[in-house]
Short mmCIF file of C-alpha atoms in Angstrom, two decimals:
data_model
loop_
_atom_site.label_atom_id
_atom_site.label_comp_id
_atom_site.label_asym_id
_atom_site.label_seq_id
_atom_site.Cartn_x
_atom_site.Cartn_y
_atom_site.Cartn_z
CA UNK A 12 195.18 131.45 192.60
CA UNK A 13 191.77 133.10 191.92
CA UNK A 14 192.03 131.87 187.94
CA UNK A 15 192.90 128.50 189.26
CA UNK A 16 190.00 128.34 191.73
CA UNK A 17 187.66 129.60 188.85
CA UNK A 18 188.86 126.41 186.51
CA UNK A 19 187.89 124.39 189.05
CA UNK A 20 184.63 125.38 189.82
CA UNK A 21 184.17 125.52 185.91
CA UNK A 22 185.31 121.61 185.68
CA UNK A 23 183.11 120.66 188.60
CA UNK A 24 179.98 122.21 187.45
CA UNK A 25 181.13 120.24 183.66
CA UNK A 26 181.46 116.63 186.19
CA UNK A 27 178.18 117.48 187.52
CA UNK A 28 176.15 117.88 184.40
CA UNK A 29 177.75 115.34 182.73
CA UNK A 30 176.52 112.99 185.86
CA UNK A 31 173.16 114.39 186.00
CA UNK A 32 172.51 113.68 182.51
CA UNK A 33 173.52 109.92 182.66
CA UNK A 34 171.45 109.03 185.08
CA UNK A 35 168.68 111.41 183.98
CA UNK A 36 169.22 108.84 181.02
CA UNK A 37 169.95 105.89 182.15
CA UNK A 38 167.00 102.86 182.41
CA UNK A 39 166.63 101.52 185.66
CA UNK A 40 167.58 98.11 185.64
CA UNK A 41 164.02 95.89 185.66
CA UNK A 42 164.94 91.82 186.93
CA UNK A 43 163.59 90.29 184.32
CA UNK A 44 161.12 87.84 185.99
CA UNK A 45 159.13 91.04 187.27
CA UNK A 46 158.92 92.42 183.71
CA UNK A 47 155.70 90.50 182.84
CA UNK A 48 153.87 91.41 185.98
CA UNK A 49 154.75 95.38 185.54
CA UNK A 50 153.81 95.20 181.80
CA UNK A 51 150.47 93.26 182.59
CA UNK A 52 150.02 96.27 185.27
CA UNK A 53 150.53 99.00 182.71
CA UNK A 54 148.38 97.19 180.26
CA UNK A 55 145.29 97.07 182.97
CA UNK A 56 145.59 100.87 183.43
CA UNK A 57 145.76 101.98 179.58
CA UNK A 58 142.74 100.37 179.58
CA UNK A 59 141.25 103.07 181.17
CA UNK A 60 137.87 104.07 182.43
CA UNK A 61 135.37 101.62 181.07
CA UNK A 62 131.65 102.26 179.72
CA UNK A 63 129.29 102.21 182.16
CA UNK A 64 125.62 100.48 182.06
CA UNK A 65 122.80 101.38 184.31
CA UNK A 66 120.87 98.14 185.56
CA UNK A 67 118.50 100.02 187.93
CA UNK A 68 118.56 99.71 191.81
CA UNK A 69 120.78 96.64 192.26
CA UNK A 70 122.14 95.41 194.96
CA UNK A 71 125.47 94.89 193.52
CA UNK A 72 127.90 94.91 196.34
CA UNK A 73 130.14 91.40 195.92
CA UNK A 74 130.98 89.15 197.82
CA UNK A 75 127.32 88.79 199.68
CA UNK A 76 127.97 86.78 202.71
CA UNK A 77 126.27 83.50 202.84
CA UNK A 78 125.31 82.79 206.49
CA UNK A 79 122.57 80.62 208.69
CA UNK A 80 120.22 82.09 210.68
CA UNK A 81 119.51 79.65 213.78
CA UNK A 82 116.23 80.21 215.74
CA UNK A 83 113.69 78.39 218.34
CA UNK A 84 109.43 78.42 217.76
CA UNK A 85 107.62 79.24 220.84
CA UNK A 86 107.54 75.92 221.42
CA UNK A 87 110.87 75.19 221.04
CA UNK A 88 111.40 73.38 217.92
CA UNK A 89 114.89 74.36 216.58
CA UNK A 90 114.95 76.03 213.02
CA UNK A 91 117.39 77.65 210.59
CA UNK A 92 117.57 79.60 207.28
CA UNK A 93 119.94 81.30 204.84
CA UNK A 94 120.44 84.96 204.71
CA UNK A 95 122.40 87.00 202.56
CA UNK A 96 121.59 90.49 203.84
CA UNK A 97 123.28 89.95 207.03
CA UNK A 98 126.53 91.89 208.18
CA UNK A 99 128.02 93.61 211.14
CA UNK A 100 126.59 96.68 211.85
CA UNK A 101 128.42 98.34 214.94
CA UNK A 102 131.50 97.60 216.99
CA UNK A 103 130.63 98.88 220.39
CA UNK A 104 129.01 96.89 221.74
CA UNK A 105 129.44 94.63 218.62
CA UNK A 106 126.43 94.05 216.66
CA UNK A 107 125.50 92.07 213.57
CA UNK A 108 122.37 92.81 211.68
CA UNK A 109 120.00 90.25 209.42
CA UNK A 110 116.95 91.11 207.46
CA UNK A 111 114.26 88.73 207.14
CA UNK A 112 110.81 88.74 204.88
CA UNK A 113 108.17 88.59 207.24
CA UNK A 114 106.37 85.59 205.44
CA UNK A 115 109.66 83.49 207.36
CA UNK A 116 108.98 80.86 209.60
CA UNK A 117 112.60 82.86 211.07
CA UNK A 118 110.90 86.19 211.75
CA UNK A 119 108.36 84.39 213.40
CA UNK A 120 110.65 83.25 215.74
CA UNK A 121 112.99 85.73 216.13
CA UNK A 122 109.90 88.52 217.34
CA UNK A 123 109.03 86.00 219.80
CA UNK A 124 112.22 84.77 220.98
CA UNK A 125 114.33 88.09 220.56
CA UNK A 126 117.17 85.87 220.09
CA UNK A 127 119.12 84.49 217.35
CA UNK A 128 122.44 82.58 216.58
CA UNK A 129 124.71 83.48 213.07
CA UNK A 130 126.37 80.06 211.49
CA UNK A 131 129.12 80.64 209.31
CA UNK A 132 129.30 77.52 206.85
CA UNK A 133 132.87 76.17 206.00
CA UNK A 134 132.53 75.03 201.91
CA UNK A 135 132.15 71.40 203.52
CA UNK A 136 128.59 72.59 204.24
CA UNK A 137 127.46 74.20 201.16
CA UNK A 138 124.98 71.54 200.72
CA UNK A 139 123.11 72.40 203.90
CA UNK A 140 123.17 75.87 203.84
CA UNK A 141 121.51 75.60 200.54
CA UNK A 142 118.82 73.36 202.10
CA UNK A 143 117.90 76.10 204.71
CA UNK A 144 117.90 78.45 202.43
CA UNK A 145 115.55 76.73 199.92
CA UNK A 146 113.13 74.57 202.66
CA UNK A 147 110.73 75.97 204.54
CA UNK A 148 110.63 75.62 208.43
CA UNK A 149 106.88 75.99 208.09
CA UNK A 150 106.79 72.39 206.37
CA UNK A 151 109.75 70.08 208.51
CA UNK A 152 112.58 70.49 210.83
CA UNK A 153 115.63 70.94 208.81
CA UNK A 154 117.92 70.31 211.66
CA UNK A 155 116.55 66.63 211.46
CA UNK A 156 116.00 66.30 207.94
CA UNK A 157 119.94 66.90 207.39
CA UNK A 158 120.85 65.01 210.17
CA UNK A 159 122.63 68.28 212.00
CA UNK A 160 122.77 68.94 215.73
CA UNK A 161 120.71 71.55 217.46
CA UNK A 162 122.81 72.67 219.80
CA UNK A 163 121.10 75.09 222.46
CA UNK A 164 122.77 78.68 222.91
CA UNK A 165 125.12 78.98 226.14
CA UNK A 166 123.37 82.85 226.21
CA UNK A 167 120.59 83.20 224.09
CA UNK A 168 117.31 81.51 223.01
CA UNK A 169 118.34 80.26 220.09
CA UNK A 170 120.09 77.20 218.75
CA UNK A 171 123.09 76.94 216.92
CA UNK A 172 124.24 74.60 214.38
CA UNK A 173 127.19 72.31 216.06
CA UNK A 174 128.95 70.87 212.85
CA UNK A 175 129.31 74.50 211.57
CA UNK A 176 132.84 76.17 212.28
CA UNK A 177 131.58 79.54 213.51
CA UNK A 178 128.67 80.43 215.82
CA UNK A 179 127.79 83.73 217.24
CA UNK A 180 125.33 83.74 219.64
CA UNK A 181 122.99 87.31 219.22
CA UNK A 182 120.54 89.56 221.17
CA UNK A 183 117.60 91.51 219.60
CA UNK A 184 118.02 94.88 220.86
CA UNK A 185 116.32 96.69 218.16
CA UNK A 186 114.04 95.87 214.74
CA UNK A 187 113.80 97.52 211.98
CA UNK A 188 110.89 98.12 209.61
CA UNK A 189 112.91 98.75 205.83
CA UNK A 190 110.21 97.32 203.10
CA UNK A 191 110.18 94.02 202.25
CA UNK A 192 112.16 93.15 204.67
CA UNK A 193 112.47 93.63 208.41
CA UNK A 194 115.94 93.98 210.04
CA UNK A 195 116.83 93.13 213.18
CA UNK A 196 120.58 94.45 215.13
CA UNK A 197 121.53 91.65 217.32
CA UNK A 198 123.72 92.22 219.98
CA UNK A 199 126.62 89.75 219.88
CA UNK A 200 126.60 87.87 223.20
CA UNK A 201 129.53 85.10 222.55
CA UNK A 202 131.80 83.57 219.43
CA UNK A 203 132.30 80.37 219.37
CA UNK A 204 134.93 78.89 216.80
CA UNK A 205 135.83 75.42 215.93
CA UNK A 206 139.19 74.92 217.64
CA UNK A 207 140.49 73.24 214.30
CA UNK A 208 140.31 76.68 212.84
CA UNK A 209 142.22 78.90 216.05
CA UNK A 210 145.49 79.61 215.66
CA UNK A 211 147.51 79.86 219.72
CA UNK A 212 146.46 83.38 219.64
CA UNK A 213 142.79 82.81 219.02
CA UNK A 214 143.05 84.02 215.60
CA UNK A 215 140.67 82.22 212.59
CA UNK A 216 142.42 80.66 209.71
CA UNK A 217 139.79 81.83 207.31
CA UNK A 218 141.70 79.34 204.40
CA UNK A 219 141.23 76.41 206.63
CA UNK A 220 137.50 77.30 207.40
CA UNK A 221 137.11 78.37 203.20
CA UNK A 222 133.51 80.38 204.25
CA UNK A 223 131.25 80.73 201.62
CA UNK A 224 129.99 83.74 199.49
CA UNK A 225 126.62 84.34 197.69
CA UNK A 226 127.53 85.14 194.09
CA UNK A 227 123.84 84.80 192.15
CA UNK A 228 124.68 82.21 189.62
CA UNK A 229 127.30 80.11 192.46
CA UNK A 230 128.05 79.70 195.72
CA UNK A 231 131.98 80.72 195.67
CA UNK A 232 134.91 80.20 198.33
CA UNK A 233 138.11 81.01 198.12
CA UNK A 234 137.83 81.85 194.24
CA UNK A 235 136.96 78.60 192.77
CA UNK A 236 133.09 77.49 192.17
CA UNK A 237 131.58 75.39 195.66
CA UNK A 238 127.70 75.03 193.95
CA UNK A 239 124.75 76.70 192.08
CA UNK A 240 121.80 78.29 194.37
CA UNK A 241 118.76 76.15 194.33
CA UNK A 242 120.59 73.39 193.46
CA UNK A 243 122.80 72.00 196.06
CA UNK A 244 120.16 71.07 198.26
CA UNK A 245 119.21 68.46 195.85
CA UNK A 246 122.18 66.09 197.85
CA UNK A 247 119.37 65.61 200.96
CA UNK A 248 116.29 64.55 198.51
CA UNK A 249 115.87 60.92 197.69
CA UNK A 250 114.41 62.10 194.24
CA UNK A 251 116.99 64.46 193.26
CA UNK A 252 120.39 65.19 192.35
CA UNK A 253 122.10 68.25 192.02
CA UNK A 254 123.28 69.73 188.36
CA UNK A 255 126.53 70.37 189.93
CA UNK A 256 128.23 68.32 192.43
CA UNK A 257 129.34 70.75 195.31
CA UNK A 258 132.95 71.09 196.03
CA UNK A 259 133.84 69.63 199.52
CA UNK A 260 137.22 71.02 199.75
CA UNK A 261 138.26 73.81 201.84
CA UNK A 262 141.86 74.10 199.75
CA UNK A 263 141.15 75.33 196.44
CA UNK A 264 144.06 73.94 194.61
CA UNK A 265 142.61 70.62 195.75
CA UNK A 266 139.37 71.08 194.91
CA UNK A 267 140.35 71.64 191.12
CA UNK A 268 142.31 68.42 191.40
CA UNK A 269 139.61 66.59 193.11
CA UNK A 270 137.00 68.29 190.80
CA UNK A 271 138.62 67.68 187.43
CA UNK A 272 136.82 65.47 184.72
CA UNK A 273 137.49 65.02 181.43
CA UNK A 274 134.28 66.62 179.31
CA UNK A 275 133.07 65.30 176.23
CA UNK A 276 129.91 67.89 175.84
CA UNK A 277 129.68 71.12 175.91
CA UNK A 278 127.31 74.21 175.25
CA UNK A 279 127.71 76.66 172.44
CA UNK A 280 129.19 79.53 174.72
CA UNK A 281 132.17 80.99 173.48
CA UNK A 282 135.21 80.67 175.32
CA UNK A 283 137.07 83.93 175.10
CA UNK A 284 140.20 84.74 173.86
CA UNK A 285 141.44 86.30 177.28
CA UNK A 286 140.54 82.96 178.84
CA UNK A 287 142.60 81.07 176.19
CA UNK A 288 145.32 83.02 177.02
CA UNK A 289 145.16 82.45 180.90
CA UNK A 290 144.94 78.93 180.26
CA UNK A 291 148.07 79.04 178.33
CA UNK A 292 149.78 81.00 180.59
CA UNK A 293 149.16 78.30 183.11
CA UNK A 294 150.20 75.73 181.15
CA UNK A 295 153.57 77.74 180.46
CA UNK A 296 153.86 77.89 184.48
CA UNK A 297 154.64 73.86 184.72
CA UNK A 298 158.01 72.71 185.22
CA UNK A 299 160.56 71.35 182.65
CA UNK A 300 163.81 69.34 182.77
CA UNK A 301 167.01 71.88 182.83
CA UNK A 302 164.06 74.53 182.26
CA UNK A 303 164.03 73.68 178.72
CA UNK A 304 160.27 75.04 178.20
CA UNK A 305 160.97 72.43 175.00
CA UNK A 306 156.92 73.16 174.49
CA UNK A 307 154.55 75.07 171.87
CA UNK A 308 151.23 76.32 171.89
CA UNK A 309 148.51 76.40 169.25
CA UNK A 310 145.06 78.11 170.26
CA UNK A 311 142.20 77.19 167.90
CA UNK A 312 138.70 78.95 167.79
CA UNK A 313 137.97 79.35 164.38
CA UNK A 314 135.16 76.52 163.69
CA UNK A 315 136.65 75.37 160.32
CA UNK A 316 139.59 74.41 162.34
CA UNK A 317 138.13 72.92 165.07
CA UNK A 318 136.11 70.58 162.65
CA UNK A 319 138.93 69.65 160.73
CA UNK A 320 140.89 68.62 163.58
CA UNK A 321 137.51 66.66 164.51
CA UNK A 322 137.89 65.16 161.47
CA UNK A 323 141.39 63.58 161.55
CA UNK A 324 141.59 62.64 164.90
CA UNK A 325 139.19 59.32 165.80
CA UNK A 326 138.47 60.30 169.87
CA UNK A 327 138.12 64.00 169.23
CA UNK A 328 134.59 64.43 167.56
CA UNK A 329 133.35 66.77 170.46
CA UNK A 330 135.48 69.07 168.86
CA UNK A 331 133.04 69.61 166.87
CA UNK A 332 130.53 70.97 170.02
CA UNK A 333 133.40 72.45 171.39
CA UNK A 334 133.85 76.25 170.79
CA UNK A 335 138.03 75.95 171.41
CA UNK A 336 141.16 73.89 171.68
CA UNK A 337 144.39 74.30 172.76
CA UNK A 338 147.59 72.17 170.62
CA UNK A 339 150.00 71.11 173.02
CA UNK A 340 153.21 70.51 171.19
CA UNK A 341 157.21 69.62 171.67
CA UNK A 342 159.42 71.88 170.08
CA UNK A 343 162.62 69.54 168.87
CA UNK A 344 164.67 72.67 168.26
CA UNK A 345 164.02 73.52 172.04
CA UNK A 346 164.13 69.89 173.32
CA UNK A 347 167.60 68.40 175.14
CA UNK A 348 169.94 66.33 172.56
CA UNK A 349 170.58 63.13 172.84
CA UNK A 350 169.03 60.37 175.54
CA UNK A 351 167.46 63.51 176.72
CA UNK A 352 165.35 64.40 174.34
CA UNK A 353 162.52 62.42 175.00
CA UNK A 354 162.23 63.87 178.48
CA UNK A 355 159.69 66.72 176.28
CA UNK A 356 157.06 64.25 176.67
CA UNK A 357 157.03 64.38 180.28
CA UNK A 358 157.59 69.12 180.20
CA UNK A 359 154.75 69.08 178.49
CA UNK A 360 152.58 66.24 179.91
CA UNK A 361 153.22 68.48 183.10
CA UNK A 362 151.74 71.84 180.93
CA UNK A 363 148.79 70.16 179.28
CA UNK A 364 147.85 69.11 183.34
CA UNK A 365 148.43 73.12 184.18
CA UNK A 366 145.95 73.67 181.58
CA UNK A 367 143.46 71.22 182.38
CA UNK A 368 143.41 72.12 186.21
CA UNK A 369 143.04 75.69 185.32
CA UNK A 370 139.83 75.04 182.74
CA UNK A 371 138.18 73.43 186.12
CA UNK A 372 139.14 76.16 188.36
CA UNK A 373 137.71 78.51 185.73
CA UNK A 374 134.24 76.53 185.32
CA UNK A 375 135.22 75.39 182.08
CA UNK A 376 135.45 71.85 180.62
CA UNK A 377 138.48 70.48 178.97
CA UNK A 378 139.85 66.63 178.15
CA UNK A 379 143.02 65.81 176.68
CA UNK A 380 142.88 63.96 173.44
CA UNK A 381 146.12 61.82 172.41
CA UNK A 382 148.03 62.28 169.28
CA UNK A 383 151.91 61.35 170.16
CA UNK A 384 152.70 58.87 169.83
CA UNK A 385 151.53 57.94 166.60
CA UNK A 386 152.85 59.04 163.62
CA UNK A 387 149.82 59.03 161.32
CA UNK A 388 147.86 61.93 163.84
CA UNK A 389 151.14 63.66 164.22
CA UNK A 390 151.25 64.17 160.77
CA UNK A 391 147.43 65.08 160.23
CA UNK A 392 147.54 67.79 163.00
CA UNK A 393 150.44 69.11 161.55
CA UNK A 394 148.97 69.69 158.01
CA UNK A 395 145.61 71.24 159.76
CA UNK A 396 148.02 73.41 161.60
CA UNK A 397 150.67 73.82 158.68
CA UNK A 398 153.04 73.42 161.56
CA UNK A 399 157.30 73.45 160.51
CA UNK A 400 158.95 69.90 160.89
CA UNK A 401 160.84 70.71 163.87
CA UNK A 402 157.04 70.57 165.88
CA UNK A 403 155.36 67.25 167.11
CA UNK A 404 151.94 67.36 168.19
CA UNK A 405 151.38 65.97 172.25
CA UNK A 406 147.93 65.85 172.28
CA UNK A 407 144.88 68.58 171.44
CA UNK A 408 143.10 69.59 174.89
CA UNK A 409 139.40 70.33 173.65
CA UNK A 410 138.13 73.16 175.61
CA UNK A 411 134.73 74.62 176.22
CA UNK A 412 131.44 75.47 178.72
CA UNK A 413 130.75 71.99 180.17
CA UNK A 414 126.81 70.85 179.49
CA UNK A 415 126.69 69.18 182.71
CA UNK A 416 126.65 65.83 181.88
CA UNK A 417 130.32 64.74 183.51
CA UNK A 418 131.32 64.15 186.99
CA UNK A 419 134.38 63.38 188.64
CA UNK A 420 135.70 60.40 189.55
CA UNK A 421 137.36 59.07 193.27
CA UNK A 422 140.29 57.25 192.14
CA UNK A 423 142.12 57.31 195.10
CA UNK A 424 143.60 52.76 194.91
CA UNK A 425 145.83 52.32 198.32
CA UNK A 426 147.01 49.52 196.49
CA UNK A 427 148.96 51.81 194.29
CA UNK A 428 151.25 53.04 197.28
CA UNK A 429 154.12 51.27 198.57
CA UNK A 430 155.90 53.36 201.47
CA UNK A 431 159.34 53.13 201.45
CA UNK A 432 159.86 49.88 199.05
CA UNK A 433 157.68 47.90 197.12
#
């Protein structure tokens, strides 16, 4: 009995290292649509600890908030500017503090009224907040000039703007001498919020409201570009007109739609080849029939390419400005058979939109230059891009830092839409 009980505690301890080492083996099993994600992960991290450059005492701490400062004269004229050093400060009792230059028409106020109201701007009202920010309230009433509504505060001495979404309604309870500028902690009195933005337990839907940031060369919202600083204000002077048209759309995916022009001129900034990349990623994100992904993808940069393709194709000369393009193509060896095949037009129609949409939402420029269907550019591409017989050339999507010139276009026709039947 004792032998036998020895043999099997000899052939368990085998079973167990024998188990032990399979699965000390054995790969975990990754799905596969999470592979790209965890290899893009690993690929960030390898990267490691990047070189550092000094820049001296900078204020670098992104996002800056981007906020109006609402305020009464002594003799009661309403007035507002734009701050960007402006935060919360304290919880109990809740406090937000704002510095101001003294040379302000703001500070003025504010030491006389000790009162002041915080406006948070939805990306609908870019345009104004860049007015108070770039007017002085020594020269005109910029409640008036912009056609806004002075609303006097339920607690404090100070107006507040009532087309803004968010108003908080402050208390000077102390100020603060820092340098060039003066701080002063205001005691927050009352909230008020838009009811369009409250959810039923009084919560803000920040992606409805889409607040804006400070970002030094652009006004930002939720991630895509609203306007430039000292710019947008142009919209409320007779005389003027902004370099770029602020974005009035609190969804972002909209706002690239909405935003989205075709550019013909460009600057001679280099698009990079990371941004290439993303932009064919994108287009690789757009649907296909059966999930065929019947498409291809050539990336030009090199300028001897560029200009040749310029040179073949009779509506793409700004290649020659441009400083990339991107080769949309069908792949017949990936394409349905039959009836079907055609439907490659249509998979990658839907990834050259994907890539234009995601130039815009990227502040670049991009327009889509035909070459199917005819057979004469089909064939030129092909010999610029010694591309195999199997591949037919969509269209080339030029690609680049837009000069400016461009602007979108409304073409919203009801006449197009029939409900129901025509």
């Amino acid at each position: 009995m004792k032998n036998k009980a020895t043999l099997l505690n000899i052939v368990l301890a085998a079973v167990v290292v024998v188990l032990v080492y399979q699965l000390s083996t054995q790969k975990p099993e990754i799905k596969e649509d999470k592979v790209s994600g965890i290899e893009r992960v690993i690929s960030q991290l390898e990267q490691g600890s990047s070189q550092k450059r000094s820049v001296g005492p900078k204020g670098h701490i992104h996002p800056k908030p981007a906020l109006v400062i609402g305020s009464y004269s002594e003799d009661g004229t309403p007035n507002i500017m734009t701050a960007a050093w402006a935060g919360i400060v304290n919880s109990t009792p809740m406090s937000i503090g704002v510095s101001i230059r003294p040379n302000r028409k703001s500070y003025e106020n504010i030491m006389a009224t000790k009162a002041f109201t915080v406006n948070v701007p939805s990306a609908g009202n870019v345009a104004h907040m860049d007015y108070a920010g770039n007017i002085s309230g020594h020269d005109e009433d910029k409640f008036k000039a912009m056609n806004l509504t002075a609303v006097k505060g339920e607690f404090v001495n100070a107006p507040y703007i009532g087309e803004f979404p968010i108003v908080i309604e402050c208390e000077v309870t102390e100020v603060v001498e820092l340098g060039s500028h003066i701080q002063f902690i205001g005691k927050v009195i009352d909230t008020k919020v838009d009811e369009r933005y409250l959810n039923s337990e009084n919560q803000v839907d920040v992606e409805a409201i889409n607040p804006v940031i400070y970002g030094g060369e652009y006004y930002y919202g939720f991630g895509q570009r609203l306007a430039r600083p000292w710019d947008a204000y142009k919209l409320f002077k007779d005389d003027m007109e902004p370099e770029f048209l602020p974005t009035n759309y609190a969804n972002s995916t909209l706002a690239s739609i909405y935003n989205r022009k075709s550019v013909r001129h460009y600057t001679d900034q280099k698009v990079t080849k990371e941004q290439i990349t993303e932009l064919v990623r994108a287009g690789m994100a757009a649907p296909s029939a059966v999930d065929k992904r019947p498409w291809a993808f050539v990336a030009v940069s090199e300028r001897s390419k560029l200009d040749s393709l310029a040179a073949v194709l009779p509506y793409a000369k700004m290649l020659k400005q441009a400083t990339a393009a991107i080769v949309v193509c069908g792949d017949m060896d990936k394409a349905l058979e039959g009836d079907g095949q055609a439907y490659w037009i249509q998979d990658c129609s839907a990834a050259s939109q994907n890539i234009l949409l995601a130039a815009e939402s990227m502040g670049l420029g991009a327009v889509w230059t035909g070459v199917h269907p005819i057979k004469e550019r089909e064939d030129d591409v092909k010999k610029v891009l010694n591309a195999p017989e199997s591949i037919v050339p969509l269209n080339v999507i030029v690609v680049g830092y837009p000069a400016g010139e461009e602007k979108p276009k409304d073409k919203w026709d009801e006449s197009n839409v029939h409900w129901e039947q025509w």
